[in-house]
Structures are given as structure tokens and as C-alpha cells.
XYZ file of C-alpha atoms in Angstrom:
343
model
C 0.000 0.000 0.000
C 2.407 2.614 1.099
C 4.247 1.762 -2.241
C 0.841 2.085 -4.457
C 0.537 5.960 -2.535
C 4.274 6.741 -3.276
C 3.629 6.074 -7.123
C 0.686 7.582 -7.206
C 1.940 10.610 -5.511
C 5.343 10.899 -7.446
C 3.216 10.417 -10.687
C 0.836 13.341 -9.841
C 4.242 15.151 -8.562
C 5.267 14.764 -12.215
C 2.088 15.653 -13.806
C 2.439 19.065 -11.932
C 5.331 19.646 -12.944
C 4.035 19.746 -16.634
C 0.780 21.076 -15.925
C 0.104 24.388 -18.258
C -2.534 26.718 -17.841
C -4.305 27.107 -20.909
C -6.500 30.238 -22.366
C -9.512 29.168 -24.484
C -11.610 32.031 -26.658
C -14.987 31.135 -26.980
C -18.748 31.702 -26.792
C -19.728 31.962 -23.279
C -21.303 28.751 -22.380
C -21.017 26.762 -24.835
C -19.414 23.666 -23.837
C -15.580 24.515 -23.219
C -16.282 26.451 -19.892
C -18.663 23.758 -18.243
C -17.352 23.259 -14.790
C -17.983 19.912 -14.231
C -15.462 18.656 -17.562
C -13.104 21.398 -16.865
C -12.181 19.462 -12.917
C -12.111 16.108 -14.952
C -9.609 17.628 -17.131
C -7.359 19.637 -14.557
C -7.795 15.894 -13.163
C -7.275 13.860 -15.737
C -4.453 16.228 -16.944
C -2.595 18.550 -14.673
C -3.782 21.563 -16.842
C -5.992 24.242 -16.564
C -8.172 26.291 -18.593
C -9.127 29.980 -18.024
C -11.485 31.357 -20.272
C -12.218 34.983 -22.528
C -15.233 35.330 -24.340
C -16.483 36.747 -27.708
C -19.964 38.068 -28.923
C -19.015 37.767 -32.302
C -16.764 36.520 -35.001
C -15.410 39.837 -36.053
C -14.188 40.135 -32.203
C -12.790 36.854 -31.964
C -11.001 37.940 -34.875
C -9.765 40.984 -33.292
C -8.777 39.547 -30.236
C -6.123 37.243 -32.077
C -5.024 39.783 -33.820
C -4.381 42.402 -31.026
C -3.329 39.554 -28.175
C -0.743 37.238 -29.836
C 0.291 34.713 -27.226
C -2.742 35.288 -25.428
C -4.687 32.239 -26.370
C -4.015 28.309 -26.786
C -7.659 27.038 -28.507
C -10.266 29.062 -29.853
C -13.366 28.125 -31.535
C -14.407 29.562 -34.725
C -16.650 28.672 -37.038
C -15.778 26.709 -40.418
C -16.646 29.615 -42.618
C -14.214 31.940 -40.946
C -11.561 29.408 -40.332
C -9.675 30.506 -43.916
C -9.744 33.801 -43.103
C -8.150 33.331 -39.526
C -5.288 30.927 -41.725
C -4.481 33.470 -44.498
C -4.179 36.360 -41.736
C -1.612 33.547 -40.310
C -3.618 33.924 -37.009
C -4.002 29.773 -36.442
C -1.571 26.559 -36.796
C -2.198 23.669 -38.548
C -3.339 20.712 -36.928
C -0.856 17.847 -35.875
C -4.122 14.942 -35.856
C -1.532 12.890 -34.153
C -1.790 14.328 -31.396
C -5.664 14.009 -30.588
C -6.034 9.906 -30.530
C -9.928 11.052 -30.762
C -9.370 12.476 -34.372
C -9.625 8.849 -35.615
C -13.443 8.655 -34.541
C -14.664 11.507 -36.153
C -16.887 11.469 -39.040
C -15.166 12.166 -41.822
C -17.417 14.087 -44.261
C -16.693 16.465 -41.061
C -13.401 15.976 -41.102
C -12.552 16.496 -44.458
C -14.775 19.414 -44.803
C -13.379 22.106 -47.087
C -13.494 25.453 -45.249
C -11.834 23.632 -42.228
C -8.752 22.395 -44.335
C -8.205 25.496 -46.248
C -5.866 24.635 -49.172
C -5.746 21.115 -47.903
C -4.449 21.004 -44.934
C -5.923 20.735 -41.518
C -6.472 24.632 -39.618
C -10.059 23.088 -37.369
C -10.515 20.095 -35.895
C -14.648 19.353 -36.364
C -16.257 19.930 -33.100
C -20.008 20.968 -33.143
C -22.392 21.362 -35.671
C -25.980 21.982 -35.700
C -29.142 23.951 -37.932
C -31.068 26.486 -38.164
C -34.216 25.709 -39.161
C -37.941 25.679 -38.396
C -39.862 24.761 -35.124
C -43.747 24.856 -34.914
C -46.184 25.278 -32.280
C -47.229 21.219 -32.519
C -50.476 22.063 -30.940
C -51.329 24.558 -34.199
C -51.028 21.637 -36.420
C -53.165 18.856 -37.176
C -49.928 17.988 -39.750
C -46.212 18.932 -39.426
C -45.081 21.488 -42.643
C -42.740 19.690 -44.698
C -42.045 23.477 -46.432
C -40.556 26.558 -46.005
C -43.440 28.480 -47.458
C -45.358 27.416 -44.388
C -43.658 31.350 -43.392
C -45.912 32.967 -45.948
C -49.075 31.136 -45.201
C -51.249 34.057 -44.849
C -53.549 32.266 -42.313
C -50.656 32.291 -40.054
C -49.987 36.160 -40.314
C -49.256 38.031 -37.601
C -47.727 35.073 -35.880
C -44.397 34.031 -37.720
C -40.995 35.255 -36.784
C -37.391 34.943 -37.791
C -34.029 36.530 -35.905
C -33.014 39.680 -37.023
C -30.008 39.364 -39.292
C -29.790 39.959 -42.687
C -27.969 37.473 -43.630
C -29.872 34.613 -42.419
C -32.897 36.251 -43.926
C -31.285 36.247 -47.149
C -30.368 32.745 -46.474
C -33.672 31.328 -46.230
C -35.078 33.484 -49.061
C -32.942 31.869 -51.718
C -33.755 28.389 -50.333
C -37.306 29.173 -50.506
C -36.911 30.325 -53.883
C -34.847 27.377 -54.847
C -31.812 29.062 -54.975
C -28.534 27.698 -53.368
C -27.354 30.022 -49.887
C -23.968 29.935 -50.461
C -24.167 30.771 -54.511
C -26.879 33.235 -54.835
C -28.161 34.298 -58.092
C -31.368 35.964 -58.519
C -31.349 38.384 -55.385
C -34.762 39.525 -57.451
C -36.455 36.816 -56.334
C -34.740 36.999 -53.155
C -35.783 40.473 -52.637
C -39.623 39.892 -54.074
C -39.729 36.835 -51.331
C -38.742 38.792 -48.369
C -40.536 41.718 -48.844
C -43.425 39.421 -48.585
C -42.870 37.810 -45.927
C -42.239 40.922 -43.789
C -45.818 41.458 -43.260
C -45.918 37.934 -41.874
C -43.695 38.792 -38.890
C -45.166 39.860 -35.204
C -41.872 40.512 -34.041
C -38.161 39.388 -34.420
C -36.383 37.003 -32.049
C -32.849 37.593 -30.626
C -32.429 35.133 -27.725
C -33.131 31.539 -26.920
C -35.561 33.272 -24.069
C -37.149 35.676 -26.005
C -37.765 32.686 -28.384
C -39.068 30.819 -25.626
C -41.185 33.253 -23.675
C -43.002 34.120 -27.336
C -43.671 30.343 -28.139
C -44.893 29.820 -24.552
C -47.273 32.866 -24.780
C -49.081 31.646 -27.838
C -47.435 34.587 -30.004
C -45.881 32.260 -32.131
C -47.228 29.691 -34.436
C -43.786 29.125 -36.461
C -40.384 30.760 -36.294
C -36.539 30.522 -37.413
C -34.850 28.062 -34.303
C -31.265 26.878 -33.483
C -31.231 22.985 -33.195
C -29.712 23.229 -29.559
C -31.824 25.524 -28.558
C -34.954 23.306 -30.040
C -33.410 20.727 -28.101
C -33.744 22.812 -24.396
C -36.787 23.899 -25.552
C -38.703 20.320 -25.883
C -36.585 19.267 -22.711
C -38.405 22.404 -20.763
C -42.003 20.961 -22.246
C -42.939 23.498 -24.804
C -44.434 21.573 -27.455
C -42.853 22.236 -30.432
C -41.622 20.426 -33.393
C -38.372 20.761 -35.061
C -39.073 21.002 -38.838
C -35.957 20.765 -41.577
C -38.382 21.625 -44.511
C -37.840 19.985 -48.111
C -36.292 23.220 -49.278
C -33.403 22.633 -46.541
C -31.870 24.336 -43.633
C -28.975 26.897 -42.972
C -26.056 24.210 -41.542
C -22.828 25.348 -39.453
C -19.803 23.506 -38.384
C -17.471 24.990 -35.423
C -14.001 23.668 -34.774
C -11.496 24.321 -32.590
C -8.000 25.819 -33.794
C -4.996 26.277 -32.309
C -3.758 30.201 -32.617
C 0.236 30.273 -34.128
C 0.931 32.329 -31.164
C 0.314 29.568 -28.657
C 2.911 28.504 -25.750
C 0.896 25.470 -25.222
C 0.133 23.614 -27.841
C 0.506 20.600 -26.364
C -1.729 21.050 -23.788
C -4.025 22.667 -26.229
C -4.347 19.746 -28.153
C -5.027 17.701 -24.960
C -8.381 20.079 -24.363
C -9.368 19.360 -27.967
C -8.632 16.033 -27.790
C -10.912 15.998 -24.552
C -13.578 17.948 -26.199
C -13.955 15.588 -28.883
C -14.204 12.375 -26.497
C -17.277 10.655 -26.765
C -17.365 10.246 -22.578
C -17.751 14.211 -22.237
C -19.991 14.806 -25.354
C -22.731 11.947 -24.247
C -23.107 13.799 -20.934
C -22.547 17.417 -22.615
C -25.656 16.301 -24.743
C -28.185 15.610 -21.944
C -27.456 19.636 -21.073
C -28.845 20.133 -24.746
C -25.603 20.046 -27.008
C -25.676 20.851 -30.597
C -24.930 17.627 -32.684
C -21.123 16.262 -32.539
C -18.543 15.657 -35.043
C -17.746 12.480 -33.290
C -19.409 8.901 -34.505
C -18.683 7.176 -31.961
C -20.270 9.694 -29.383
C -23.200 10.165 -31.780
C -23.317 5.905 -31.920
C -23.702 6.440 -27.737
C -26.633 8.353 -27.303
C -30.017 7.188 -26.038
C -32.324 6.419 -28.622
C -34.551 9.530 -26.800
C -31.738 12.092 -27.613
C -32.639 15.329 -29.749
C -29.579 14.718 -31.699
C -29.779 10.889 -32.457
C -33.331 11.350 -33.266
C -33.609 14.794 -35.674
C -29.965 15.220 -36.643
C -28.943 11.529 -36.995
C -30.917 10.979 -40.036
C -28.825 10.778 -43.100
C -31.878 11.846 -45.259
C -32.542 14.551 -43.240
C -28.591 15.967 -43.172
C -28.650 15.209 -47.249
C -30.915 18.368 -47.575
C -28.746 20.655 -45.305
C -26.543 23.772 -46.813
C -23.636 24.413 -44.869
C -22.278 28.132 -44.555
C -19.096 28.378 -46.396
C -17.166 32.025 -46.615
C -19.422 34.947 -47.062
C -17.493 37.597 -48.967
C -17.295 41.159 -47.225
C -19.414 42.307 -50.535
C -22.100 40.387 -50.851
C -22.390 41.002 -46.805
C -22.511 44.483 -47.470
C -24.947 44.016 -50.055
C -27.594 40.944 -47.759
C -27.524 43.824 -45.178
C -28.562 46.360 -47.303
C -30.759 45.357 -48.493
C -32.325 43.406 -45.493
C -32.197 46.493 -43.696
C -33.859 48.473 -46.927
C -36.836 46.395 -46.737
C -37.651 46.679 -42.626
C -37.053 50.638 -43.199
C -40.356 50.666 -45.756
C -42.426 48.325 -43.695
């Protein structure tokens, strides 16, 4: 026994002695900062995390610019992820180094805008939609289409989040058109300014979304997948819809910044963000959908994700974000913003 403690003790000793505290940017709470996997990890590991927060891309951008050396992982989101490498603001991954990388699924993997002129800047971590959720009691049948929005029975009691973007987004699927290679803003244009009218008010938060469901104010409305998750969970009754025209998809992954003094011990977070152990329990707190198969393979057969997002069928008719050029930005916003001024 007393030899078992010395071991034990000299081999903790040791795992101090290499311990690093690490600095992840992120979202604020979403998934890195949960207390509960961050004292496995200091744990499991020896290291630990202290985090900084962003509120949106453009700052997380900012903040590796203006604080080299300041961070060790930060998440960004796959359509942003080339911009961060050509700025030279992110490392390429070593996969070798996360023995998880070898269960992920690797459509997610491989995914273009997260190995940026073919090599590996983001290693897949979340991914979710955004897509349609219904009052369930306001149907006798769930829509199957996006121009359930411009029923005009249902008007005065539709919403979607402001941002022009997304509007624009779900315009060109209604009107056929693919999000990420827009050609007929025309139609685009003609299809929002109809469905303006339609709107009682726009949503910004996963409570205001809530709180306007729960009321009755809302028979249909643009959703987050997580968030539709937390919402069925708290007992609204609501169905998740990804309509035959398709759904806006995003992928997030976690990079490691070129100014990092701990990569290392970065890639030991990522590694343990990507273990199926901490996503399975991460998922009963209402996690978007994971980039790991094996994970996915574990959930219960009553999980949000294995149920809605596991379907191949119904991930065959999503459209990922990829790169939005500072142009056509300008121009989605304009005009989104265009149309609100003449209601």
C-alpha cells in the first residue's frame, strides 16, 4: 500500500510539474467552460483552462489579432476558419496528437473550409441547424415546407431573428436558390418583402424565443437545433421542422492560434472535447450535434440529436455556410435592412 501511494503521488508530482494553464476564446457557455469537464480535465491532466469570451466573429477575430500569445484554442466557425489561416492567425493541426481524431466522421473531417488549401487549420467539433420549429399544438400535420412562413392564415404570428444574412439565407432556399451561390437576389428580394408582413416581431435570444412560443405569439419561427433541443426538454411543445427546401447548416471547430505557448496542452483540451465520454453527458445539457461517430453511436435512442440530426436523409438536404465575402455582406444587409425601413 504505502508503495501504491508513493507512485501515485510521485506520478501526480510529475504531472504538476508539466501542468500548463491554458487560455480558451470562446462563446460563453457553450461547452468549453462547463465546470464539471473542466475538474475532470485539470484531473485527468494537470492543466488548466481559463477562459475569454467573444460576442461575435469579427471580435474573436480581433482579439487574435491584437493579443498574440494570449490564447491556446479558440473556436471559430468553419466559414471563418480561412480567413483566420491566411491572416496567419491559427496553426495547422498535428491529428496525431488528438487519438480522438480517428473517430470523427469524416465528411466532417474532411470538410473544405476547415482544411483550407488542404491542410488541416479546425478540428470538427459541433455542428448543428437552423431551421424551423412549430407550435405542434397549431397543427393537425407537421409542414414539410418553407413556405409554411408565408401562409397568410398564419400572419401576424411568424418570426425569424433579425439578421440579414440569415434572412437572405432562407429566401434563396425558398426560392430554390442555393445560400452559399446566390443568383437571382430579385427573387430573393420579391420573397422577403413578402414575408415581412408575416412577422409579429423578431427574435434575438433563446428566451425571447421561448417566452413568445410559450405565450401563444408564435405559431412558427426561425430556431437553433440546440436551442430546439432545451426547448422540448423544458415541455414546450414544439416540433423541429428541416423543410424539403433545406436548412442553414454550421460547423465549429477548434484551432490552435500560431501564437500559442501550449500547444501541447491545447491539443489535450481538444482532444478531450472531442471524447465521446464528455460529449454523451454534454448532450443531456442540450448540445448541438457532434462531429464524433462514436459519441453520436452512444446516445439514447430519446436524444434530440440521435433522433432529428442523426438521419442521413434529413442531413442530405442541409446547406452548410461556407465564406461569405465582405461584398455580398454588405450588399444581404442592405438590403435586409432596406426592406424593414419601408415596412
Amino acid at each position: 500500500m504505502k508503495r501504491l501511494l508513493l507512485t501515485t503521488a510521485m506520478a501526480l508530482a510529475a504531472q504538476s510539474a508539466f501542468a500548463d494553464e491554458i487560455r480558451v476564446l470562446n462563446w460563453q457557455g457553450y461547452g468549453t467552460d462547463l465546470d464539471w469537464s473542466l475538474e475532470a480535465f485539470a484531473e485527468a491532466t494537470g492543466h488548466t483552462v481559463v477562459h475569454e469570451y467573444f460576442t461575435s466573429e469579427q471580435e474573436m477575430l480581433t482579439k487574435l489579432r491584437t493579443n498574440p500569445g494570449a490564447y491556446d484554442v479558440v473556436l471559430i466557425n468553419a466559414a471563418y476558419t480561412a480567413r483566420a489561416k491566411d491572416e496567419g492567425l491559427i496553426s495547422p493541426i498535428d491529428s496525431s496528437k488528438i487519438p480522438n481524431f480517428v473517430d470523427l466522421d469524416p465528411n466532417l473531417a474532411e470538410n473544405e473550409d476547415l482544411n483550407p488549401g488542404g491542410e488541416l487549420y479546425g478540428v470538427p467539433w459541433t455542428w448543428g441547424l437552423t431551421s424551423l420549429a412549430v407550435n405542434a399544438n397549431e397543427f393537425s400535420e407537421v409542414p414539410t415546407s418553407l413556405s409554411v412562413l408565408w401562409d397568410p392564415a398564419l400572419k401576424g404570428r411568424v418570426s425569424i431573428r433579425d439578421d440579414g444574412l440569415e434572412a437572405v439565407q432562407f429566401a434563396a432556399m425558398a426560392t430554390g436558390q442555393n445560400i452559399n451561390d446566390i443568383q437571382d437576389m430579385d427573387a430573393v428580394k420579391e420573397k422577403l418583402t413578402e414575408l415581412l408582413p408575416q412577422i409579429t416581431t423578431f427574435w434575438g435570444s433563446e428566451n425571447d424565443w421561448n417566452q413568445y412560443m410559450a405565450s401563444g405569439e408564435f405559431a412558427v419561427a426561425t430556431y437553433w437545433s440546440g436551442s430546439a433541443s432545451r426547448s422540448i426538454a423544458k415541455g414546450l411543445p414544439i416540433t423541429f421542422v428541416v423543410a424539403e427546401e433545406g436548412a442553414i447548416g454550421w460547423l465549429d471547430g477548434l484551432s490552435v492560434p500560431s501564437t500559442s505557448e501550449h500547444k501541447d496542452a491545447a491539443y489535450a483540451f481538444i482532444n478531450w472535447m472531442i471524447d465521446p465520454e464528455f460529449y454523451v453527458k454534454w448532450d443531456a445539457e442540450g448540445a448541438p450535434a457532434t462531429s464524433n461517430a462514436k459519441a453520436a453511436a452512444g446516445l439514447p435512442e430519446t436524444s434530440f440529436n440521435r433522433k432529428v440530426l442523426g438521419d442521413p436523409a434529413t442531413v442530405a438536404k442541409v446547406q452548410f455556410m461556407r465564406p461569405v465575402s465582405d461584398e455580398d455582406r454588405e450588399t444581404y444587409l442592405k438590403l435586409w435592412q432596406g426592406l424593414k425601413a419601408n415596412q
